[in-house]
PDB file of C-alpha atoms in Angstrom:
ATOM      1  CA  MET A   1      88.087 -75.242 117.091  1.00  0.00           C
ATOM      2  CA  SER A   2      87.634 -78.513 118.197  1.00  0.00           C
ATOM      3  CA  GLU A   3      89.699 -81.410 117.110  1.00  0.00           C
ATOM      4  CA  LYS A   4      86.790 -83.798 117.900  1.00  0.00           C
ATOM      5  CA  TYR A   5      87.257 -87.222 115.975  1.00  0.00           C
ATOM      6  CA  ILE A   6      91.478 -86.161 115.159  1.00  0.00           C
ATOM      7  CA  ARG A   7      93.882 -87.966 117.232  1.00  0.00           C
ATOM      8  CA  LYS A   8      97.223 -85.951 116.696  1.00  0.00           C
ATOM      9  CA  ASN A   9     100.435 -88.017 115.987  1.00  0.00           C
ATOM     10  CA  LYS A  10     104.280 -87.126 115.766  1.00  0.00           C
ATOM     11  CA  LYS A  11     104.134 -86.357 112.416  1.00  0.00           C
ATOM     12  CA  SER A  12     100.450 -87.527 111.145  1.00  0.00           C
ATOM     13  CA  CYS A  13      97.031 -86.485 112.257  1.00  0.00           C
ATOM     14  CA  SER A  14      94.430 -89.850 112.499  1.00  0.00           C
ATOM     15  CA  ILE A  15      90.761 -89.008 111.936  1.00  0.00           C
ATOM     16  CA  VAL A  16      89.002 -91.682 113.643  1.00  0.00           C
ATOM     17  CA  LYS A  17      85.784 -92.531 115.171  1.00  0.00           C
ATOM     18  CA  GLY A  18      85.126 -95.680 117.406  1.00  0.00           C
ATOM     19  CA  SER A  19      87.139 -98.079 116.724  1.00  0.00           C
ATOM     20  CA  HIS A  20      87.665 -97.611 113.152  1.00  0.00           C
ATOM     21  CA  THR A  21      90.418 -94.747 111.726  1.00  0.00           C
ATOM     22  CA  PHE A  22      88.916 -93.076 108.256  1.00  0.00           C
ATOM     23  CA  ALA A  23      91.611 -90.702 107.121  1.00  0.00           C
ATOM     24  CA  ARG A  24      95.068 -90.315 107.864  1.00  0.00           C
ATOM     25  CA  THR A  25      97.127 -86.469 107.402  1.00  0.00           C
ATOM     26  CA  ASN A  26     100.079 -84.835 107.465  1.00  0.00           C
ATOM     27  CA  SER A  27      98.565 -81.655 108.883  1.00  0.00           C
ATOM     28  CA  LEU A  28      95.632 -80.763 111.868  1.00  0.00           C
ATOM     29  CA  GLU A  29      94.296 -78.114 108.977  1.00  0.00           C
ATOM     30  CA  ASP A  30      93.680 -80.877 106.688  1.00  0.00           C
ATOM     31  CA  ALA A  31      92.286 -83.375 108.818  1.00  0.00           C
ATOM     32  CA  MET A  32      89.570 -80.692 110.298  1.00  0.00           C
ATOM     33  CA  ILE A  33      88.414 -80.207 107.132  1.00  0.00           C
ATOM     34  CA  ILE A  34      88.019 -83.635 105.734  1.00  0.00           C
ATOM     35  CA  ARG A  35      86.167 -84.419 109.220  1.00  0.00           C
ATOM     36  CA  ASP A  36      84.102 -82.220 108.894  1.00  0.00           C
ATOM     37  CA  LEU A  37      82.949 -83.383 104.721  1.00  0.00           C
ATOM     38  CA  LEU A  38      82.922 -86.799 106.754  1.00  0.00           C
ATOM     39  CA  VAL A  39      80.380 -85.638 109.014  1.00  0.00           C
ATOM     40  CA  ASP A  40      78.558 -83.957 106.886  1.00  0.00           C
ATOM     41  CA  ILE A  41      77.737 -87.095 104.967  1.00  0.00           C
ATOM     42  CA  ASP A  42      77.596 -88.929 108.504  1.00  0.00           C
ATOM     43  CA  TRP A  43      80.871 -90.988 107.777  1.00  0.00           C
ATOM     44  CA  ASN A  44      79.132 -92.856 104.588  1.00  0.00           C
ATOM     45  CA  LEU A  45      82.423 -93.272 102.844  1.00  0.00           C
ATOM     46  CA  GLU A  46      80.662 -93.867  99.584  1.00  0.00           C
ATOM     47  CA  GLU A  47      79.485 -90.287  99.700  1.00  0.00           C
ATOM     48  CA  VAL A  48      82.623 -88.785  99.558  1.00  0.00           C
ATOM     49  CA  PRO A  49      83.237 -86.734  96.327  1.00  0.00           C
ATOM     50  CA  GLN A  50      85.786 -86.799  94.534  1.00  0.00           C
ATOM     51  CA  SER A  51      86.837 -83.689  94.294  1.00  0.00           C
ATOM     52  CA  ILE A  52      85.894 -80.836  96.707  1.00  0.00           C
ATOM     53  CA  LYS A  53      86.833 -76.930  96.781  1.00  0.00           C
ATOM     54  CA  ILE A  54      88.647 -75.769  99.752  1.00  0.00           C
ATOM     55  CA  ASP A  55      88.985 -72.085  99.395  1.00  0.00           C
ATOM     56  CA  GLU A  56      91.307 -71.563  96.271  1.00  0.00           C
ATOM     57  CA  GLU A  57      92.207 -74.870  96.262  1.00  0.00           C
ATOM     58  CA  TYR A  58      90.320 -78.222  94.473  1.00  0.00           C
ATOM     59  CA  TRP A  59      91.069 -81.443  96.625  1.00  0.00           C
ATOM     60  CA  ILE A  60      90.997 -84.608  94.520  1.00  0.00           C
ATOM     61  CA  LEU A  61      89.831 -87.269  97.675  1.00  0.00           C
ATOM     62  CA  THR A  62      89.457 -91.430  97.050  1.00  0.00           C
ATOM     63  CA  VAL A  63      87.962 -94.045  99.348  1.00  0.00           C
ATOM     64  CA  TYR A  64      90.551 -97.372  98.945  1.00  0.00           C
ATOM     65  CA  GLU A  65      90.107 -99.954 101.752  1.00  0.00           C
ATOM     66  CA  GLU A  66      87.279 -97.881 103.884  1.00  0.00           C
ATOM     67  CA  LYS A  67      89.938 -94.909 104.407  1.00  0.00           C
ATOM     68  CA  VAL A  68      89.555 -91.500 102.625  1.00  0.00           C
ATOM     69  CA  TYR A  69      93.099 -90.026 100.910  1.00  0.00           C
ATOM     70  CA  LEU A  70      93.485 -87.237 100.363  1.00  0.00           C
ATOM     71  CA  LEU A  71      95.447 -87.600  96.563  1.00  0.00           C
ATOM     72  CA  ALA A  72      96.258 -83.807  96.092  1.00  0.00           C
ATOM     73  CA  LYS A  73      95.621 -80.419  95.500  1.00  0.00           C
ATOM     74  CA  TYR A  74      95.375 -77.840  92.541  1.00  0.00           C
ATOM     75  CA  ARG A  75      94.900 -74.170  92.237  1.00  0.00           C
ATOM     76  CA  GLN A  76      92.638 -75.462  88.976  1.00  0.00           C
ATOM     77  CA  LYS A  77      89.998 -77.852  88.667  1.00  0.00           C
ATOM     78  CA  PRO A  78      91.446 -80.608  86.932  1.00  0.00           C
ATOM     79  CA  ASP A  79      89.521 -82.981  84.311  1.00  0.00           C
ATOM     80  CA  GLU A  80      88.303 -86.415  84.779  1.00  0.00           C
ATOM     81  CA  ASP A  81      91.207 -87.798  82.903  1.00  0.00           C
ATOM     82  CA  THR A  82      93.128 -86.500  85.205  1.00  0.00           C
ATOM     83  CA  ILE A  83      91.424 -87.543  88.508  1.00  0.00           C
ATOM     84  CA  GLU A  84      91.105 -91.253  87.027  1.00  0.00           C
ATOM     85  CA  LYS A  85      95.309 -91.608  86.655  1.00  0.00           C
ATOM     86  CA  LEU A  86      95.441 -90.376  90.098  1.00  0.00           C
ATOM     87  CA  VAL A  87      92.861 -92.802  91.878  1.00  0.00           C
ATOM     88  CA  LYS A  88      93.955 -95.644  89.525  1.00  0.00           C
ATOM     89  CA  LYS A  89      97.949 -94.306  90.209  1.00  0.00           C
ATOM     90  CA  HIS A  90      97.023 -94.636  94.077  1.00  0.00           C
ATOM     91  CA  GLN A  91      94.993 -97.780  94.076  1.00  0.00           C
ATOM     92  CA  ARG A  92      97.928 -99.602  92.390  1.00  0.00           C
ATOM     93  CA  ASN A  93     100.255 -98.163  94.904  1.00  0.00           C
ATOM     94  CA  PRO A  94      98.516 -97.333  98.338  1.00  0.00           C
ATOM     95  CA  ASN A  95     101.832 -97.603 100.504  1.00  0.00           C
ATOM     96  CA  ASN A  96     103.844 -96.046  98.006  1.00  0.00           C
ATOM     97  CA  SER A  97     106.269 -99.043  97.880  1.00  0.00           C
ATOM     98  CA  ARG A  98     108.862 -99.475  95.818  1.00  0.00           C
ATOM     99  CA  TYR A  99     106.942-101.582  93.432  1.00  0.00           C
ATOM    100  CA  GLY A 100     103.630-101.318  94.253  1.00  0.00           C
ATOM    101  CA  LEU A 101     101.000-103.825  94.581  1.00  0.00           C
ATOM    102  CA  ASN A 102     101.561-107.401  93.885  1.00  0.00           C
ATOM    103  CA  ILE A 103     105.260-106.535  92.344  1.00  0.00           C
ATOM    104  CA  SER A 104     108.252-108.042  93.688  1.00  0.00           C
ATOM    105  CA  ARG A 105     111.666-108.751  92.571  1.00  0.00           C
ATOM    106  CA  ILE A 106     113.878-111.785  93.033  1.00  0.00           C
ATOM    107  CA  MET A 107     117.277-110.758  91.753  1.00  0.00           C
ATOM    108  CA  ASP A 108     116.772-109.365  88.073  1.00  0.00           C
ATOM    109  CA  THR A 109     113.058-110.814  88.004  1.00  0.00           C
ATOM    110  CA  TYR A 110     110.053-108.487  88.340  1.00  0.00           C
ATOM    111  CA  ILE A 111     107.041-111.339  90.234  1.00  0.00           C
ATOM    112  CA  ILE A 112     103.693-110.701  89.692  1.00  0.00           C
ATOM    113  CA  THR A 113     101.714-112.956  92.673  1.00  0.00           C
ATOM    114  CA  LYS A 114      98.202-112.161  94.777  1.00  0.00           C
ATOM    115  CA  GLN A 115      96.158-114.275  97.194  1.00  0.00           C
ATOM    116  CA  ILE A 116      93.268-115.747  95.908  1.00  0.00           C
ATOM    117  CA  ALA A 117      90.851-117.387  98.155  1.00  0.00           C
ATOM    118  CA  GLY A 118      93.368-117.968 100.679  1.00  0.00           C
ATOM    119  CA  GLU A 119      95.969-119.276  97.669  1.00  0.00           C
ATOM    120  CA  GLY A 120      99.221-117.352  96.287  1.00  0.00           C
ATOM    121  CA  HIS A 121      98.725-117.626  92.345  1.00  0.00           C
ATOM    122  CA  VAL A 122     101.762-116.132  90.505  1.00  0.00           C
ATOM    123  CA  PHE A 123     100.670-114.315  87.546  1.00  0.00           C
ATOM    124  CA  GLY A 124     103.804-113.905  85.771  1.00  0.00           C
ATOM    125  CA  MET A 125     108.087-113.114  86.059  1.00  0.00           C
ATOM    126  CA  TYR A 126     109.183-109.801  84.381  1.00  0.00           C
ATOM    127  CA  ASP A 127     112.668-108.926  83.033  1.00  0.00           C
ATOM    128  CA  SER A 128     111.150-105.235  83.078  1.00  0.00           C
ATOM    129  CA  LEU A 129     109.674-103.218  85.600  1.00  0.00           C
ATOM    130  CA  LYS A 130     107.207-101.464  82.860  1.00  0.00           C
ATOM    131  CA  ASP A 131     105.786-104.898  81.624  1.00  0.00           C
ATOM    132  CA  ALA A 132     105.350-106.566  85.199  1.00  0.00           C
ATOM    133  CA  GLU A 133     103.794-102.851  85.552  1.00  0.00           C
ATOM    134  CA  PHE A 134     101.984-103.589  82.389  1.00  0.00           C
ATOM    135  CA  VAL A 135     100.409-106.680  83.049  1.00  0.00           C
ATOM    136  CA  ARG A 136      99.557-105.894  87.290  1.00  0.00           C
ATOM    137  CA  ASN A 137      97.974-102.660  86.111  1.00  0.00           C
ATOM    138  CA  PHE A 138      95.814-104.266  83.687  1.00  0.00           C
ATOM    139  CA  LEU A 139      94.810-107.423  85.625  1.00  0.00           C
ATOM    140  CA  MET A 140      93.813-105.214  88.010  1.00  0.00           C
ATOM    141  CA  ASP A 141      91.417-102.780  85.754  1.00  0.00           C
ATOM    142  CA  HIS A 142      89.779-106.568  85.117  1.00  0.00           C
ATOM    143  CA  GLN A 143      89.194-108.209  88.543  1.00  0.00           C
ATOM    144  CA  TRP A 144      92.673-110.038  87.918  1.00  0.00           C
ATOM    145  CA  ASN A 145      91.519-111.919  84.621  1.00  0.00           C
ATOM    146  CA  VAL A 146      93.912-113.173  82.127  1.00  0.00           C
ATOM    147  CA  ASN A 147      91.106-114.101  79.710  1.00  0.00           C
ATOM    148  CA  GLU A 148      90.752-110.475  79.678  1.00  0.00           C
ATOM    149  CA  PHE A 149      94.169-109.840  77.533  1.00  0.00           C
ATOM    150  CA  GLY A 150      94.093-109.233  73.517  1.00  0.00           C
ATOM    151  CA  GLU A 151      97.323-110.749  71.264  1.00  0.00           C
ATOM    152  CA  ILE A 152      97.923-106.701  71.570  1.00  0.00           C
ATOM    153  CA  GLU A 153      97.859-104.922  74.473  1.00  0.00           C
ATOM    154  CA  TYR A 154      97.780-100.406  74.402  1.00  0.00           C
ATOM    155  CA  ASP A 155      99.622 -99.486  77.680  1.00  0.00           C
ATOM    156  CA  GLU A 156      98.467 -95.683  78.209  1.00  0.00           C
ATOM    157  CA  GLU A 157     101.251 -95.351  80.982  1.00  0.00           C
ATOM    158  CA  THR A 158     104.407 -95.725  77.794  1.00  0.00           C
ATOM    159  CA  GLU A 159     102.236 -94.921  75.077  1.00  0.00           C
ATOM    160  CA  THR A 160     103.083 -98.326  73.923  1.00  0.00           C
ATOM    161  CA  TYR A 161     101.217-101.910  72.400  1.00  0.00           C
ATOM    162  CA  ARG A 162     102.523-104.508  74.034  1.00  0.00           C
ATOM    163  CA  ALA A 163     102.541-108.208  72.550  1.00  0.00           C
ATOM    164  CA  VAL A 164     100.775-110.543  75.227  1.00  0.00           C
ATOM    165  CA  LEU A 165     100.367-114.414  75.380  1.00  0.00           C
ATOM    166  CA  VAL A 166      99.031-116.058  78.263  1.00  0.00           C
ATOM    167  CA  ILE A 167     100.023-119.628  78.766  1.00  0.00           C
ATOM    168  CA  ASP A 168      98.162-121.397  81.995  1.00  0.00           C
ATOM    169  CA  ASP A 169      97.266-118.665  83.466  1.00  0.00           C
ATOM    170  CA  CYS A 170     100.744-116.867  83.462  1.00  0.00           C
ATOM    171  CA  VAL A 171     100.967-113.571  80.737  1.00  0.00           C
ATOM    172  CA  TYR A 172     104.154-113.418  79.709  1.00  0.00           C
ATOM    173  CA  VAL A 173     104.724-109.953  77.690  1.00  0.00           C
ATOM    174  CA  LEU A 174     106.719-110.044  74.237  1.00  0.00           C
ATOM    175  CA  ASP A 175     107.803-107.266  73.085  1.00  0.00           C
ATOM    176  CA  SER A 176     106.993-103.595  72.681  1.00  0.00           C
ATOM    177  CA  PHE A 177     105.908-101.489  69.999  1.00  0.00           C
ATOM    178  CA  ASP A 178     105.221 -97.937  69.008  1.00  0.00           C
ATOM    179  CA  ASP A 179     102.320 -98.580  66.820  1.00  0.00           C
ATOM    180  CA  SER A 180      99.895-101.170  66.757  1.00  0.00           C
ATOM    181  CA  ASP A 181     100.683-102.642  63.058  1.00  0.00           C
ATOM    182  CA  ILE A 182     102.558-105.738  64.658  1.00  0.00           C
ATOM    183  CA  ASP A 183     104.040-108.971  62.577  1.00  0.00           C
ATOM    184  CA  LEU A 184     102.573-111.393  65.621  1.00  0.00           C
ATOM    185  CA  GLU A 185     104.118-114.363  63.214  1.00  0.00           C
ATOM    186  CA  LYS A 186     108.339-112.490  63.634  1.00  0.00           C
ATOM    187  CA  THR A 187     107.648-111.345  67.723  1.00  0.00           C
ATOM    188  CA  TYR A 188     106.688-115.616  68.107  1.00  0.00           C
ATOM    189  CA  GLU A 189     109.396-116.243  66.629  1.00  0.00           C
ATOM    190  CA  GLU A 190     111.395-114.155  68.510  1.00  0.00           C
ATOM    191  CA  PHE A 191     109.726-115.159  71.730  1.00  0.00           C
ATOM    192  CA  LEU A 192     110.306-118.750  71.208  1.00  0.00           C
ATOM    193  CA  ALA A 193     113.929-118.214  69.811  1.00  0.00           C
ATOM    194  CA  LYS A 194     114.538-116.050  73.244  1.00  0.00           C
ATOM    195  CA  ILE A 195     113.437-119.675  75.623  1.00  0.00           C
ATOM    196  CA  SER A 196     115.388-121.061  73.584  1.00  0.00           C
ATOM    197  CA  LYS A 197     118.929-119.464  73.975  1.00  0.00           C
ATOM    198  CA  HIS A 198     117.856-119.689  77.789  1.00  0.00           C
ATOM    199  CA  LYS A 199     117.492-123.372  77.264  1.00  0.00           C
ATOM    200  CA  TYR A 200     120.428-123.868  75.517  1.00  0.00           C
ATOM    201  CA  GLY A 201     122.150-121.765  77.839  1.00  0.00           C
ATOM    202  CA  LEU A 202     123.560-118.698  75.077  1.00  0.00           C
ATOM    203  CA  ALA A 203     121.533-116.057  77.087  1.00  0.00           C
ATOM    204  CA  ASN A 204     119.965-115.766  80.771  1.00  0.00           C
ATOM    205  CA  TYR A 205     116.548-115.159  80.609  1.00  0.00           C
ATOM    206  CA  PRO A 206     115.047-116.513  84.460  1.00  0.00           C
ATOM    207  CA  HIS A 207     111.906-115.185  83.583  1.00  0.00           C
ATOM    208  CA  LEU A 208     110.982-117.967  81.231  1.00  0.00           C
ATOM    209  CA  ASP A 209     112.341-120.745  82.777  1.00  0.00           C
ATOM    210  CA  ARG A 210     109.327-121.937  83.187  1.00  0.00           C
ATOM    211  CA  LEU A 211     109.033-123.012  78.999  1.00  0.00           C
ATOM    212  CA  LYS A 212     112.307-124.001  78.420  1.00  0.00           C
ATOM    213  CA  ASN A 213     110.963-127.697  78.046  1.00  0.00           C
ATOM    214  CA  ARG A 214     108.023-126.597  76.283  1.00  0.00           C
ATOM    215  CA  ILE A 215     109.018-124.815  72.879  1.00  0.00           C
ATOM    216  CA  SER A 216     108.161-128.043  70.925  1.00  0.00           C
ATOM    217  CA  GLU A 217     104.147-127.848  71.711  1.00  0.00           C
ATOM    218  CA  LEU A 218     104.733-124.079  71.958  1.00  0.00           C
ATOM    219  CA  GLU A 219     105.470-124.336  68.107  1.00  0.00           C
ATOM    220  CA  GLU A 220     102.945-126.185  67.558  1.00  0.00           C
ATOM    221  CA  GLU A 221     100.537-124.239  69.110  1.00  0.00           C
ATOM    222  CA  LEU A 222     101.848-121.139  67.610  1.00  0.00           C
ATOM    223  CA  ASN A 223     102.390-122.765  64.422  1.00  0.00           C
ATOM    224  CA  VAL A 224     106.625-121.429  64.469  1.00  0.00           C
ATOM    225  CA  LYS A 225     109.794-123.085  64.513  1.00  0.00           C
ATOM    226  CA  ALA A 226     112.052-121.412  67.250  1.00  0.00           C
ATOM    227  CA  ALA A 227     114.885-120.253  64.826  1.00  0.00           C
ATOM    228  CA  ASP A 228     116.637-117.285  64.073  1.00  0.00           C
ATOM    229  CA  ASP A 229     119.482-115.279  62.120  1.00  0.00           C
ATOM    230  CA  VAL A 230     122.145-117.563  63.510  1.00  0.00           C
ATOM    231  CA  TRP A 231     121.027-120.040  65.490  1.00  0.00           C
ATOM    232  CA  ILE A 232     118.136-123.205  64.500  1.00  0.00           C
ATOM    233  CA  PHE A 233     118.041-124.312  68.256  1.00  0.00           C
ATOM    234  CA  GLY A 234     117.500-128.508  68.512  1.00  0.00           C
ATOM    235  CA  GLU A 235     119.619-129.124  65.027  1.00  0.00           C
ATOM    236  CA  GLY A 236     123.385-128.173  64.204  1.00  0.00           C
ATOM    237  CA  ILE A 237     125.091-130.028  67.095  1.00  0.00           C
ATOM    238  CA  GLU A 238     127.284-132.181  66.171  1.00  0.00           C
ATOM    239  CA  GLU A 239     125.987-135.571  67.483  1.00  0.00           C
ATOM    240  CA  GLU A 240     129.817-137.193  68.043  1.00  0.00           C
ATOM    241  CA  ASP A 241     130.736-133.598  70.143  1.00  0.00           C
ATOM    242  CA  ALA A 242     129.200-135.452  73.069  1.00  0.00           C
ATOM    243  CA  LEU A 243     131.012-133.059  75.360  1.00  0.00           C
ATOM    244  CA  THR A 244     129.071-129.749  73.138  1.00  0.00           C
ATOM    245  CA  ASP A 245     125.988-131.360  73.044  1.00  0.00           C
ATOM    246  CA  ILE A 246     126.283-131.524  77.154  1.00  0.00           C
ATOM    247  CA  ILE A 247     127.229-128.287  77.658  1.00  0.00           C
ATOM    248  CA  PHE A 248     124.565-127.226  75.211  1.00  0.00           C
ATOM    249  CA  THR A 249     121.891-128.311  77.347  1.00  0.00           C
ATOM    250  CA  LEU A 250     122.969-127.096  80.779  1.00  0.00           C
ATOM    251  CA  THR A 251     120.971-124.767  82.750  1.00  0.00           C
ATOM    252  CA  PRO A 252     121.967-121.400  82.765  1.00  0.00           C
ATOM    253  CA  PHE A 253     122.918-122.237  86.645  1.00  0.00           C
ATOM    254  CA  GLU A 254     124.409-124.964  85.500  1.00  0.00           C
ATOM    255  CA  LYS A 255     126.580-123.458  83.267  1.00  0.00           C
ATOM    256  CA  SER A 256     127.341-120.537  85.205  1.00  0.00           C
ATOM    257  CA  VAL A 257     128.854-122.612  88.124  1.00  0.00           C
ATOM    258  CA  TYR A 258     130.859-124.543  85.412  1.00  0.00           C
ATOM    259  CA  ASP A 259     132.092-121.157  84.155  1.00  0.00           C
ATOM    260  CA  ALA A 260     133.716-120.329  87.540  1.00  0.00           C
ATOM    261  CA  ILE A 261     135.768-122.949  88.088  1.00  0.00           C
ATOM    262  CA  GLY A 262     137.643-121.883  85.359  1.00  0.00           C
ATOM    263  CA  SER A 263     140.293-124.843  84.973  1.00  0.00           C
ATOM    264  CA  ARG A 264     140.312-126.115  88.437  1.00  0.00           C
ATOM    265  CA  ALA A 265     138.984-124.229  91.778  1.00  0.00           C
ATOM    266  CA  THR A 266     137.561-124.516  95.199  1.00  0.00           C
ATOM    267  CA  ALA A 267     134.024-124.839  96.680  1.00  0.00           C
ATOM    268  CA  ASP A 268     134.462-121.271  98.369  1.00  0.00           C
ATOM    269  CA  GLU A 269     136.664-119.539  94.812  1.00  0.00           C
ATOM    270  CA  ILE A 270     133.004-120.743  93.415  1.00  0.00           C
ATOM    271  CA  LYS A 271     131.030-119.071  95.481  1.00  0.00           C
ATOM    272  CA  ARG A 272     133.113-116.011  95.617  1.00  0.00           C
ATOM    273  CA  LYS A 273     132.494-115.944  92.019  1.00  0.00           C
ATOM    274  CA  LEU A 274     129.128-116.400  91.743  1.00  0.00           C
ATOM    275  CA  ILE A 275     127.914-114.246  94.687  1.00  0.00           C
ATOM    276  CA  ARG A 276     125.620-111.875  92.414  1.00  0.00           C
ATOM    277  CA  PHE A 277     123.482-114.914  92.297  1.00  0.00           C
ATOM    278  CA  LYS A 278     123.019-115.318  96.447  1.00  0.00           C
ATOM    279  CA  THR A 279     119.889-115.551  97.766  1.00  0.00           C
ATOM    280  CA  LYS A 280     118.586-118.765 100.536  1.00  0.00           C
ATOM    281  CA  ASN A 281     120.017-122.097 100.244  1.00  0.00           C
ATOM    282  CA  PHE A 282     122.855-120.556  98.169  1.00  0.00           C
ATOM    283  CA  ASP A 283     126.039-123.286  99.150  1.00  0.00           C
ATOM    284  CA  GLU A 284     123.404-126.242  98.939  1.00  0.00           C
ATOM    285  CA  LYS A 285     121.968-124.956  95.698  1.00  0.00           C
ATOM    286  CA  ILE A 286     125.785-125.080  94.145  1.00  0.00           C
ATOM    287  CA  SER A 287     126.770-128.116  95.630  1.00  0.00           C
ATOM    288  CA  ARG A 288     123.707-129.917  94.374  1.00  0.00           C
ATOM    289  CA  ASN A 289     124.818-128.061  90.600  1.00  0.00           C
ATOM    290  CA  LEU A 290     128.402-129.433  91.267  1.00  0.00           C
ATOM    291  CA  ASP A 291     127.632-132.720  91.966  1.00  0.00           C
ATOM    292  CA  GLY A 292     125.338-132.703  88.900  1.00  0.00           C
ATOM    293  CA  LEU A 293     128.104-131.565  86.669  1.00  0.00           C
ATOM    294  CA  ILE A 294     130.669-134.579  88.135  1.00  0.00           C
ATOM    295  CA  GLU A 295     127.307-136.831  87.256  1.00  0.00           C
ATOM    296  CA  LYS A 296     127.356-135.413  83.596  1.00  0.00           C
ATOM    297  CA  GLY A 297     130.942-135.952  83.367  1.00  0.00           C
ATOM    298  CA  LEU A 298     131.778-132.508  83.071  1.00  0.00           C
ATOM    299  CA  ILE A 299     134.134-131.683  86.305  1.00  0.00           C
ATOM    300  CA  LYS A 300     135.893-134.268  88.309  1.00  0.00           C
ATOM    301  CA  LYS A 301     136.853-133.839  92.266  1.00  0.00           C
ATOM    302  CA  ALA A 302     140.282-134.053  93.737  1.00  0.00           C
ATOM    303  CA  GLY A 303     141.095-132.991  97.075  1.00  0.00           C
ATOM    304  CA  ASP A 304     139.486-129.517  97.342  1.00  0.00           C
ATOM    305  CA  HIS A 305     139.764-128.767  93.772  1.00  0.00           C
ATOM    306  CA  TYR A 306     137.465-129.062  90.980  1.00  0.00           C
ATOM    307  CA  ILE A 307     138.108-129.769  87.763  1.00  0.00           C
ATOM    308  CA  LYS A 308     137.034-129.789  84.190  1.00  0.00           C
ATOM    309  CA  CYS A 309     137.734-133.008  82.833  1.00  0.00           C
TER     310      CYS A 309
END
């Protein structure tokens, strides 16, 4: 049997014509079948069928970035819905990476980014991978147009409804629900409450960091107040208690540095307590926040130790 156009590698076989690799398979037999199909259609990738019958099996194929991929083999012919889901799943993660296309993770935050016209765009940040996948999948299906989002969208993958808000071309998933009967006003209130808790150091939501100084603007735009059953944010802090006021307006990382000091601690002791936050420029970031806490009058330095005032 001819192996023309087939190059055998250690663990795979590639189908190559000229300088172009048309497909890569795990076995020589599969490579020969796909090679023969390509020859029959004169190497025209637009004519590759989504399914073909090979002996007693049905093969599901797709073309992505000028290559043919064998997605699955079935004993019985799958329905169109199954084929569509297989194709979409491959398009979203053609390289079998951990999070798929356009999603990366920094600490506990999932970020959607994409290069458009040579520039990197951030489409959203999320504390849940499911939320990030939902937004990424929707954007891929709608040519990355954030204006296609409605206030409520159905997520086929999780079979839930998600309340969505687009702010400055970034997509925020406010919450998910089992049905479409959603009280949006209450959902907006709870969303703004989360932003406020993050701002005042009552909770840590890094994915909402961009919004912490826009609460008043969002209250006006959404016609709701940032409040929950316990806290009325921005009010209720005694004006004469300046220390309390300062502590409640620290950023989450400033609060973490402040808490790591205990009553007194050296810079090395603080770094060890915050090692879970270690990223690029970790030492510089801690030093900068310590200087900020000194300026606010919350701590002072005595020799090698930082001491709370």
